[in-house]
PDB file of N, CA and C in Angstrom:
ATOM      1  N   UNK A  19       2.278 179.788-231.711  1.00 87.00           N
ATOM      2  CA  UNK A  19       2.106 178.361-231.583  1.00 87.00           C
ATOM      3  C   UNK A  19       0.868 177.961-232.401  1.00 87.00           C
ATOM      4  N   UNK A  20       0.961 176.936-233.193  1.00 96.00           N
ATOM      5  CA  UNK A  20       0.114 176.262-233.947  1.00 96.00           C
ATOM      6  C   UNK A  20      -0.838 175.660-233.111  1.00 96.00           C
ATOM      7  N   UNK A  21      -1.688 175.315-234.020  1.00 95.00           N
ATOM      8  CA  UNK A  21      -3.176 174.545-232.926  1.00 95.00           C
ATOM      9  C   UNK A  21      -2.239 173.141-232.634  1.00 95.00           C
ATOM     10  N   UNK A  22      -1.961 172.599-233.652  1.00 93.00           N
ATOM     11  CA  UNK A  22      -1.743 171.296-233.904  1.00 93.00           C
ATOM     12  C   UNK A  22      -0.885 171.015-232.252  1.00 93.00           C
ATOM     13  N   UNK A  23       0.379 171.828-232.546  1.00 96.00           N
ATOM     14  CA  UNK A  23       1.551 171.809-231.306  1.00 96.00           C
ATOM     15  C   UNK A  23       0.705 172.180-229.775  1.00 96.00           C
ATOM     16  N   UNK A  24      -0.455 172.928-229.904  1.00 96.00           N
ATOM     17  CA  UNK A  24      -1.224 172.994-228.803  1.00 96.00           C
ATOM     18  C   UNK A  24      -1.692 171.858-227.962  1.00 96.00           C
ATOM     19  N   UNK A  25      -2.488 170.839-229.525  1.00 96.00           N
ATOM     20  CA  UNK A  25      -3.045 169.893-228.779  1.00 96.00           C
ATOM     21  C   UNK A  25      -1.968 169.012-228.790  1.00 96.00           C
ATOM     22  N   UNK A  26      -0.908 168.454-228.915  1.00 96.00           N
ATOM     23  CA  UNK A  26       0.374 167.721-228.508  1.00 96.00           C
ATOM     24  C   UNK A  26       0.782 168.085-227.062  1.00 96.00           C
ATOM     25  N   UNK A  27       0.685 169.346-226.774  1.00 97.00           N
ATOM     26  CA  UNK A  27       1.324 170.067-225.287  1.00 97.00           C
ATOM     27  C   UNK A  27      -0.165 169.257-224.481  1.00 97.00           C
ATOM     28  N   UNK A  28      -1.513 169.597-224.679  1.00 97.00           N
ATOM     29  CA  UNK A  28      -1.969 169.052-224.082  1.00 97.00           C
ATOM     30  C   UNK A  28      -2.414 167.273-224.022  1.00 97.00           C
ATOM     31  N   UNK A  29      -2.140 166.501-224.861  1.00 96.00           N
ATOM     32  CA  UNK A  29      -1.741 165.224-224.869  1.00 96.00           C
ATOM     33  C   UNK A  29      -0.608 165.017-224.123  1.00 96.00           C
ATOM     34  N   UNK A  30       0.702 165.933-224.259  1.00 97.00           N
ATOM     35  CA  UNK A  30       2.131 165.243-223.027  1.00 97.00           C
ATOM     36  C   UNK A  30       1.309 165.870-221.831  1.00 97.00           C
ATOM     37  N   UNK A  31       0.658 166.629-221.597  1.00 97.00           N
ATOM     38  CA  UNK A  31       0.196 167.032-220.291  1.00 97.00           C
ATOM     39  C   UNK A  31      -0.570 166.016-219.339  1.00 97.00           C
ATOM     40  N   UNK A  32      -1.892 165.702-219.991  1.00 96.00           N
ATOM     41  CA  UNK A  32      -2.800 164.547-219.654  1.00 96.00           C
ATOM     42  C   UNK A  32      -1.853 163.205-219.461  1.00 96.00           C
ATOM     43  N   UNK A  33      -0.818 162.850-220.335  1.00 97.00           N
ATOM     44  CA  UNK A  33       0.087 161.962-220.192  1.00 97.00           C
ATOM     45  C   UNK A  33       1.076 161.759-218.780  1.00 97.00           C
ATOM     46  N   UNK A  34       1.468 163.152-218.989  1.00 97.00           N
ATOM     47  CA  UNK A  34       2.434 163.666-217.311  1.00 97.00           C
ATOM     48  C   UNK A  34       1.685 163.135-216.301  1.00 97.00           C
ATOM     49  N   UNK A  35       0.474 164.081-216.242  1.00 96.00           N
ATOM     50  CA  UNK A  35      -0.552 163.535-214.906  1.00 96.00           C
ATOM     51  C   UNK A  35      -0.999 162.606-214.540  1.00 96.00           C
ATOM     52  N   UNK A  36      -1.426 161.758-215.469  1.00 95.00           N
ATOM     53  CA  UNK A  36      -1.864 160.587-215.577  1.00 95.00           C
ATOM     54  C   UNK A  36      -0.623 159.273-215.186  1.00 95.00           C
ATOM     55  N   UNK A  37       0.945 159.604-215.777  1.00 96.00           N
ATOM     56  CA  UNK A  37       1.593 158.909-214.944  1.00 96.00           C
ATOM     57  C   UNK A  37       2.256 159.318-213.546  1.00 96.00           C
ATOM     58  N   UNK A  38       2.241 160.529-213.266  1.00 97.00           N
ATOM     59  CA  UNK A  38       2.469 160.859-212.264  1.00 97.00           C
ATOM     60  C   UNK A  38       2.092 159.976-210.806  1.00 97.00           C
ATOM     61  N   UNK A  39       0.816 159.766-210.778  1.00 96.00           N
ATOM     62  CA  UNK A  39       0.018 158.925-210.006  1.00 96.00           C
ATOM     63  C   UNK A  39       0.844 157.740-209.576  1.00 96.00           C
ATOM     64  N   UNK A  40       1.345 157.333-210.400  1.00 96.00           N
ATOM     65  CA  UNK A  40       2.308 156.120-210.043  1.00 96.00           C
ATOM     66  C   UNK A  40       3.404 156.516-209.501  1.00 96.00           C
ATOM     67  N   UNK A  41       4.251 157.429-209.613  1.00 97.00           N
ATOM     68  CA  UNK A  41       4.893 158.113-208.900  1.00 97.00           C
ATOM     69  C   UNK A  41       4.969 158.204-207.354  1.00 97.00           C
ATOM     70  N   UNK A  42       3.509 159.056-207.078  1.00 97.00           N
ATOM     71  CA  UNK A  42       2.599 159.613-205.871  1.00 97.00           C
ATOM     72  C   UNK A  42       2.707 158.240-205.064  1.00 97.00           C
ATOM     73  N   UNK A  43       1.999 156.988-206.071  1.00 97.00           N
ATOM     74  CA  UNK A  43       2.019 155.872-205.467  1.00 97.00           C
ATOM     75  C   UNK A  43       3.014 155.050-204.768  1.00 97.00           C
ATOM     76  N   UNK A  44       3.740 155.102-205.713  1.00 97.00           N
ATOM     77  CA  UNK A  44       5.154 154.835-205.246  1.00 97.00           C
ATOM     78  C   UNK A  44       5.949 155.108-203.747  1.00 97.00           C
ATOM     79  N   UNK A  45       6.322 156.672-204.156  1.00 97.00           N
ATOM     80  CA  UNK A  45       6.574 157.193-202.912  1.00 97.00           C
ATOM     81  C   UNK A  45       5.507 157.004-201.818  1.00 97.00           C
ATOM     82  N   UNK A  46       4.543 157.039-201.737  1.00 97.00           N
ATOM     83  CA  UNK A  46       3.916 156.997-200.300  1.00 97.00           C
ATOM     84  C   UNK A  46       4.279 155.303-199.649  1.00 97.00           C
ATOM     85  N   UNK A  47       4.227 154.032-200.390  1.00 97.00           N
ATOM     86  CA  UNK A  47       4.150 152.855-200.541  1.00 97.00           C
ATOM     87  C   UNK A  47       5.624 152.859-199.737  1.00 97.00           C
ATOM     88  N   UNK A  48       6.567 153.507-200.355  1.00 97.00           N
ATOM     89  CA  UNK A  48       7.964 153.501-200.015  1.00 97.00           C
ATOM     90  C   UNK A  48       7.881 154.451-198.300  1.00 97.00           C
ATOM     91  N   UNK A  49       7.356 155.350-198.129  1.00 97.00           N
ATOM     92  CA  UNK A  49       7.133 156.391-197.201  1.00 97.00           C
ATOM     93  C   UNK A  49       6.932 155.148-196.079  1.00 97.00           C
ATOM     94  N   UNK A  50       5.824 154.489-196.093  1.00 96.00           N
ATOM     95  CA  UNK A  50       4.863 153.439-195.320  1.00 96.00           C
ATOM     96  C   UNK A  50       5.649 151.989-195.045  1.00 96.00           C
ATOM     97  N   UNK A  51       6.433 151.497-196.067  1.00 97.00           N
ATOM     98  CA  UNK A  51       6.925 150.781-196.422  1.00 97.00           C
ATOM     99  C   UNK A  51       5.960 149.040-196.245  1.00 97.00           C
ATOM    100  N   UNK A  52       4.567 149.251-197.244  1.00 97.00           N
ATOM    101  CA  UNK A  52       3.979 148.362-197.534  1.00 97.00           C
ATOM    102  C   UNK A  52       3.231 149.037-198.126  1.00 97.00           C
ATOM    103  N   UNK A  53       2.544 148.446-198.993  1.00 96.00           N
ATOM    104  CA  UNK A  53       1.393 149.529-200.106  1.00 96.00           C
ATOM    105  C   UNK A  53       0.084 149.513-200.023  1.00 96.00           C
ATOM    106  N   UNK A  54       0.192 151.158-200.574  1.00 95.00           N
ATOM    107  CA  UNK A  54      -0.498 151.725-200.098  1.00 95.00           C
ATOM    108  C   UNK A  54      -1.185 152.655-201.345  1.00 95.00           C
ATOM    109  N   UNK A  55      -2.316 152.991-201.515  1.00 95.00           N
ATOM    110  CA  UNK A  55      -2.802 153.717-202.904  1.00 95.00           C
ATOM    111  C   UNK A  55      -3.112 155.568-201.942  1.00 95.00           C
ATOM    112  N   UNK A  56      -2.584 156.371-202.231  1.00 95.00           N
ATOM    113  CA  UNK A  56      -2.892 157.523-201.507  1.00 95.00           C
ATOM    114  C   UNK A  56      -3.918 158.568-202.234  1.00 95.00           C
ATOM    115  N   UNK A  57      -4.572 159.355-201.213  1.00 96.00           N
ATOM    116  CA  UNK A  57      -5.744 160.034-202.128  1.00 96.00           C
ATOM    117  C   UNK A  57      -5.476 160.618-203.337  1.00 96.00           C
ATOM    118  N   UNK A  58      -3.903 161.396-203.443  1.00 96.00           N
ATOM    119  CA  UNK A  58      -3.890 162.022-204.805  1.00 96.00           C
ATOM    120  C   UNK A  58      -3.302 160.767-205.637  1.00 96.00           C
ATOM    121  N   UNK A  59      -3.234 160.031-205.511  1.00 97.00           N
ATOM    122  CA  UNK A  59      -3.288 158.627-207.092  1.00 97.00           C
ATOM    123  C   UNK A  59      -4.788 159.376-207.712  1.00 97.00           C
ATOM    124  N   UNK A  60      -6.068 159.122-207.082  1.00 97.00           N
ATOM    125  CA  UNK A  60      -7.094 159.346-207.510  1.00 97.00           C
ATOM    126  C   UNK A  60      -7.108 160.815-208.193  1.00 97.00           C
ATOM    127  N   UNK A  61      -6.604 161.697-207.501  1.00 97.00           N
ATOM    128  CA  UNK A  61      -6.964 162.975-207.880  1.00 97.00           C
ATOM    129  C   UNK A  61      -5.959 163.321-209.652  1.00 97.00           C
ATOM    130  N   UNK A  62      -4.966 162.470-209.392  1.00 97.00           N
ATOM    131  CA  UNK A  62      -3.886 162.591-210.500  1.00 97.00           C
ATOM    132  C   UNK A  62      -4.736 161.633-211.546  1.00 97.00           C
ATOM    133  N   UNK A  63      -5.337 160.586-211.199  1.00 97.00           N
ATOM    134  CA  UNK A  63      -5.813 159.774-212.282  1.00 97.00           C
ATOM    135  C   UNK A  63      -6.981 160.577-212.975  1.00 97.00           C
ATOM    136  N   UNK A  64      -7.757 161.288-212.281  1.00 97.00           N
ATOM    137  CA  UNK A  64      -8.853 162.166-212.964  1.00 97.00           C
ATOM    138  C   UNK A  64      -8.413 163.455-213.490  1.00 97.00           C
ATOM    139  N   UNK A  65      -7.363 164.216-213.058  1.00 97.00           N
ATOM    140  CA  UNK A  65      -7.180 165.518-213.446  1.00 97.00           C
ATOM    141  C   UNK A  65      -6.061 164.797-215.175  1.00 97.00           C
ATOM    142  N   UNK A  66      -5.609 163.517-215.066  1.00 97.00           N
ATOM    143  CA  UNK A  66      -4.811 163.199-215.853  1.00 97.00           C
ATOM    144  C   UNK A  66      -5.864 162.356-217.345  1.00 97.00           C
ATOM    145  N   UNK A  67      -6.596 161.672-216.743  1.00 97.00           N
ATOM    146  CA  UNK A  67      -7.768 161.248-217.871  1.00 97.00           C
ATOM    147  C   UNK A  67      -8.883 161.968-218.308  1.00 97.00           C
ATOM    148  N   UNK A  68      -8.812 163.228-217.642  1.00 98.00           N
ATOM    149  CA  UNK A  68      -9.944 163.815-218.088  1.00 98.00           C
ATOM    150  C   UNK A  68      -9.155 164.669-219.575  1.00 98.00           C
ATOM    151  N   UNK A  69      -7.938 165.400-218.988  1.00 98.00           N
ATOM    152  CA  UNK A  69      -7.301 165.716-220.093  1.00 98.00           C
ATOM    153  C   UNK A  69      -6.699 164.620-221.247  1.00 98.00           C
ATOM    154  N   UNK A  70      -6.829 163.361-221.295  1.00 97.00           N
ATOM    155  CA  UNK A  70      -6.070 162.479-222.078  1.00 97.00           C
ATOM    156  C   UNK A  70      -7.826 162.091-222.806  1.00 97.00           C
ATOM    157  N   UNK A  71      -9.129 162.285-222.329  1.00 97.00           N
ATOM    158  CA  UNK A  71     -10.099 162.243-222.480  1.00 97.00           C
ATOM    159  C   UNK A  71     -10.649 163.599-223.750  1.00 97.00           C
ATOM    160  N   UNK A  72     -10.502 164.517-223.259  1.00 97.00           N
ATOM    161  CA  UNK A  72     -10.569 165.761-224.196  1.00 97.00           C
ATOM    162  C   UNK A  72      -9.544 165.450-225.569  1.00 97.00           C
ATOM    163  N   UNK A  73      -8.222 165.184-224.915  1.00 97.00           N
ATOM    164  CA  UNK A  73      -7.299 164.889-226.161  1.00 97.00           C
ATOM    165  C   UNK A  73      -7.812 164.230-227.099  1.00 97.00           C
ATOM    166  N   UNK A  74      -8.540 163.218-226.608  1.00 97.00           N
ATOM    167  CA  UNK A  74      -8.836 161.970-227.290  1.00 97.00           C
ATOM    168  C   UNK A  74      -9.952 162.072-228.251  1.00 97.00           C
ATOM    169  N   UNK A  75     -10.977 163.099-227.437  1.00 97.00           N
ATOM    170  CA  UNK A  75     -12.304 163.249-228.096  1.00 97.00           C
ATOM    171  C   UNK A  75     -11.469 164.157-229.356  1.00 97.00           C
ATOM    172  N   UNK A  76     -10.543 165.455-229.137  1.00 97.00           N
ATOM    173  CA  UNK A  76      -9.934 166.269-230.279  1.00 97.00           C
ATOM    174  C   UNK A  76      -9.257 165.010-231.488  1.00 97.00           C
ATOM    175  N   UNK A  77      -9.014 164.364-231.453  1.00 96.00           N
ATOM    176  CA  UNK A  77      -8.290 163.076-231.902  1.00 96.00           C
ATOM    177  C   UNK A  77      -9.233 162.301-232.733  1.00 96.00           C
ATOM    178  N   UNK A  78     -10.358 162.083-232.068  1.00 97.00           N
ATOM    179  CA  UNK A  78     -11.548 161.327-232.681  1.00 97.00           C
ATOM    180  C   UNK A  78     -11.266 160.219-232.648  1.00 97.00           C
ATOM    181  N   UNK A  79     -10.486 159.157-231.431  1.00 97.00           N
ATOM    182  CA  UNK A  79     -10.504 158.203-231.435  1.00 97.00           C
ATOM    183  C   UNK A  79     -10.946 157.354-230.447  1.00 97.00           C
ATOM    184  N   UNK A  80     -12.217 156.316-230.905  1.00 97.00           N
ATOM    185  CA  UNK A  80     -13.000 155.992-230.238  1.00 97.00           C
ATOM    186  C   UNK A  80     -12.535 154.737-228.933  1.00 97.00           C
ATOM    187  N   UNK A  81     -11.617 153.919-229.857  1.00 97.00           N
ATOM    188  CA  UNK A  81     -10.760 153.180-228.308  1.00 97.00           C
ATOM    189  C   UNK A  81     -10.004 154.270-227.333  1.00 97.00           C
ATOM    190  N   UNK A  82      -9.504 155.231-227.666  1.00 96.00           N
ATOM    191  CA  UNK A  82      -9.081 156.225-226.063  1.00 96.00           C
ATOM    192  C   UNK A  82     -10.250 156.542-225.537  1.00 96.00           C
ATOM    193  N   UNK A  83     -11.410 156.808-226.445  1.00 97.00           N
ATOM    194  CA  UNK A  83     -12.154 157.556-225.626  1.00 97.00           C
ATOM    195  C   UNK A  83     -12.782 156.951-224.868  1.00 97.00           C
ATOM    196  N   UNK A  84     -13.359 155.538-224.714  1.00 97.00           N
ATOM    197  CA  UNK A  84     -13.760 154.862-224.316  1.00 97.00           C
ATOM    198  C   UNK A  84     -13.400 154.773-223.315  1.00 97.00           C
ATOM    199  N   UNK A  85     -11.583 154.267-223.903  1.00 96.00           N
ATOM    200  CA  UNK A  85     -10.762 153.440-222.270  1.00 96.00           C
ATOM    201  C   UNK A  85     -11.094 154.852-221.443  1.00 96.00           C
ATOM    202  N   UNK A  86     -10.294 155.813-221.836  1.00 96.00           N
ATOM    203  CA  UNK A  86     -10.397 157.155-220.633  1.00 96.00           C
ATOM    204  C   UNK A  86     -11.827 157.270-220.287  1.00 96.00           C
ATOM    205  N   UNK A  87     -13.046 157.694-221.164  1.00 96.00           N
ATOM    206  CA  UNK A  87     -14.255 157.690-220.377  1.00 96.00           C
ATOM    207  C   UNK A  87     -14.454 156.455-219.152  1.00 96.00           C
ATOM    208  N   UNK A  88     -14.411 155.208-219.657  1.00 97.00           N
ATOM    209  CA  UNK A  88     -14.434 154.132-218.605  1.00 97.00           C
ATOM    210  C   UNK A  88     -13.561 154.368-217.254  1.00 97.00           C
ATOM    211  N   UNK A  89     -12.442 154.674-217.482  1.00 97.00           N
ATOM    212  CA  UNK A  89     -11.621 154.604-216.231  1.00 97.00           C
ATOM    213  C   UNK A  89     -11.962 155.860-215.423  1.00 97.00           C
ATOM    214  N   UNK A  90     -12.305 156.952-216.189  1.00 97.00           N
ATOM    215  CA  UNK A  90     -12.838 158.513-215.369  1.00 97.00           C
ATOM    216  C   UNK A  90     -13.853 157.520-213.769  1.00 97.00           C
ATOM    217  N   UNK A  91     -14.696 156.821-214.735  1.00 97.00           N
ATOM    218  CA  UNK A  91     -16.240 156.704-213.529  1.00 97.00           C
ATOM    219  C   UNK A  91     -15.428 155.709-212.369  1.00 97.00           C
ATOM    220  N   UNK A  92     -14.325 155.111-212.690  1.00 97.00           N
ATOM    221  CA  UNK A  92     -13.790 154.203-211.662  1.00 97.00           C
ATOM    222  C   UNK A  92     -13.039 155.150-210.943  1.00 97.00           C
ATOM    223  N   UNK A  93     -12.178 156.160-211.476  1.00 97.00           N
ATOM    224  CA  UNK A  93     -11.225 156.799-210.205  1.00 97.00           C
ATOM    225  C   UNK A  93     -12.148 157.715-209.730  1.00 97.00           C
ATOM    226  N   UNK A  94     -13.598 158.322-210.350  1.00 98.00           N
ATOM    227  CA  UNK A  94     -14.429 158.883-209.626  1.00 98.00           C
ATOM    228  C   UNK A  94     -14.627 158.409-208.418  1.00 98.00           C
ATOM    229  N   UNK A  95     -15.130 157.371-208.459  1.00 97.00           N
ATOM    230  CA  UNK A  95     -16.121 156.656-207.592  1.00 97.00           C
ATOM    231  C   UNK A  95     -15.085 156.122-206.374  1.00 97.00           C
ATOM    232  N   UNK A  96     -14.135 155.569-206.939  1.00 96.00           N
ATOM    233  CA  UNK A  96     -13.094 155.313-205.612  1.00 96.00           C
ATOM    234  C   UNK A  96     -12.826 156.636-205.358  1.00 96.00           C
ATOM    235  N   UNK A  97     -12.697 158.031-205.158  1.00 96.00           N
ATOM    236  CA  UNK A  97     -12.308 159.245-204.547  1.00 96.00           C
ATOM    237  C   UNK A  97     -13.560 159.764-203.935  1.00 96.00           C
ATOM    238  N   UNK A  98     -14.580 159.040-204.456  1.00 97.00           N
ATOM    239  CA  UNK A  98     -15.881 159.312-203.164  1.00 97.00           C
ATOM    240  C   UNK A  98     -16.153 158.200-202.012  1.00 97.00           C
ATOM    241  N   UNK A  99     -15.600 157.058-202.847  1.00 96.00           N
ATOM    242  CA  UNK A  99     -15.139 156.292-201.124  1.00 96.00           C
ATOM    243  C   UNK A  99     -14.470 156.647-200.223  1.00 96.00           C
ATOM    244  N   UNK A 100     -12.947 157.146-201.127  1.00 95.00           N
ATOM    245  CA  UNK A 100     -11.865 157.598-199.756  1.00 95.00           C
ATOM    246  C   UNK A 100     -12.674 159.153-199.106  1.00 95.00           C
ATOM    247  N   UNK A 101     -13.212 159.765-199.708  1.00 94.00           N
ATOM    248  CA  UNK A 101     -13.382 161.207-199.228  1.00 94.00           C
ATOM    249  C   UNK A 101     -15.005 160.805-198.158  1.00 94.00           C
ATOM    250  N   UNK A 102     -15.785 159.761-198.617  1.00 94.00           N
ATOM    251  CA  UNK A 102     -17.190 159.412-198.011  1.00 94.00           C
ATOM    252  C   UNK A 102     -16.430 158.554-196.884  1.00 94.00           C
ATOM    253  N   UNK A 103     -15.649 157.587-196.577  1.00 91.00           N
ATOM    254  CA  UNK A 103     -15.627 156.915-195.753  1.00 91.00           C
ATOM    255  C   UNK A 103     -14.099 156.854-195.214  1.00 91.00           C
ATOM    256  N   UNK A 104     -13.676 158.129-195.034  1.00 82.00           N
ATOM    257  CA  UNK A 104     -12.066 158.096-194.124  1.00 82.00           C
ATOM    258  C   UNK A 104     -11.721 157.039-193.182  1.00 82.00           C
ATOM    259  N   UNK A 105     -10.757 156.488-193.476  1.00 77.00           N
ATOM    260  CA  UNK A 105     -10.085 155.386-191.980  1.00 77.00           C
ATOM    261  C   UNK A 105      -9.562 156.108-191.400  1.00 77.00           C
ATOM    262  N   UNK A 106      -9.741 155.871-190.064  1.00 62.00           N
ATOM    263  CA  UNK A 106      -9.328 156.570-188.908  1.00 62.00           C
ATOM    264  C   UNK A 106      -7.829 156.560-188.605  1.00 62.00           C
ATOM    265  N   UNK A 107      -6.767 157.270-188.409  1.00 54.00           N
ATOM    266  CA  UNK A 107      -5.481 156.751-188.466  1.00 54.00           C
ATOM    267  C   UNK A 107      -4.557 156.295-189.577  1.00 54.00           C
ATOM    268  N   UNK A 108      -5.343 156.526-191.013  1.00 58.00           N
ATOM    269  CA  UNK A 108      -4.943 155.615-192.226  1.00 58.00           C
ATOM    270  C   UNK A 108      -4.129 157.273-192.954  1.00 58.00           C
ATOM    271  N   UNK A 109      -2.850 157.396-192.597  1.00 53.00           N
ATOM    272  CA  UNK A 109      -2.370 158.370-193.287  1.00 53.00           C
ATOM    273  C   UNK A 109      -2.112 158.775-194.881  1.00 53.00           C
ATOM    274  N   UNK A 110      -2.466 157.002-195.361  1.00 54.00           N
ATOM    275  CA  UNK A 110      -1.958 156.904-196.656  1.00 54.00           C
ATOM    276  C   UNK A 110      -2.186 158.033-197.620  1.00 54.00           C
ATOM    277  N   UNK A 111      -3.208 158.738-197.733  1.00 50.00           N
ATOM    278  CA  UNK A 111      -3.832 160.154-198.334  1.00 50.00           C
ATOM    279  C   UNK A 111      -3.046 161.232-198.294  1.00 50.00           C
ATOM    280  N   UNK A 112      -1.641 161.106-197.436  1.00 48.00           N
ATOM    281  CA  UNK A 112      -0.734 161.978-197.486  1.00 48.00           C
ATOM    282  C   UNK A 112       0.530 161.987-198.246  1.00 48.00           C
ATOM    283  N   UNK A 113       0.287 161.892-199.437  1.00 42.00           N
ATOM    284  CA  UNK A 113       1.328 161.649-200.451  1.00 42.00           C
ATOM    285  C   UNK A 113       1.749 163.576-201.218  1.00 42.00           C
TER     286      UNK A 113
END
């Protein structure tokens, strides 16, 4: 395997994960049946932009890198709310 086809596998990868989340979202929303954002949205949005982030930096392009750096510190920071301040009874995190 070529480098090139490497970093493509890891661009559809970061891509996969990154929409996955909506997925996750989905189904739990549907599970609950009113919506609902569940802990792994967050965990899929960071394990998915961090790799679409690397891609991006390999890429050298400064609008991805941006958008993905920017959005990293937001799904950070909301996954230290849900993990710092649990609702009691709030199952939604079980996606």
């Amino acid at each position: 395997m070529d480098n090139d086809t490497l970093w493509l596998i890891v661009g559809f990868l970061g891509q996969g994960l990154f929409s996955a989340r909506f997925l996750v979202q989905w189904l739990a929303s549907e599970r609950q049946k009113r919506s609902v954002i569940p802990t792994m949205f967050w965990y899929f949005s960071i394990f998915g932009g961090v790799t679409l982030l690397v891609y991006s930096i390999h890429k050298q392009d400064p609008v991805f890198i941006l958008g993905q750096g920017m959005g990293l510190l937001i799904y950070f920071r909301n996954l230290y709310f849900v993990l710092r301040h649990p609702r009691a009874g709030d199952d939604s995190g079980q996606a």
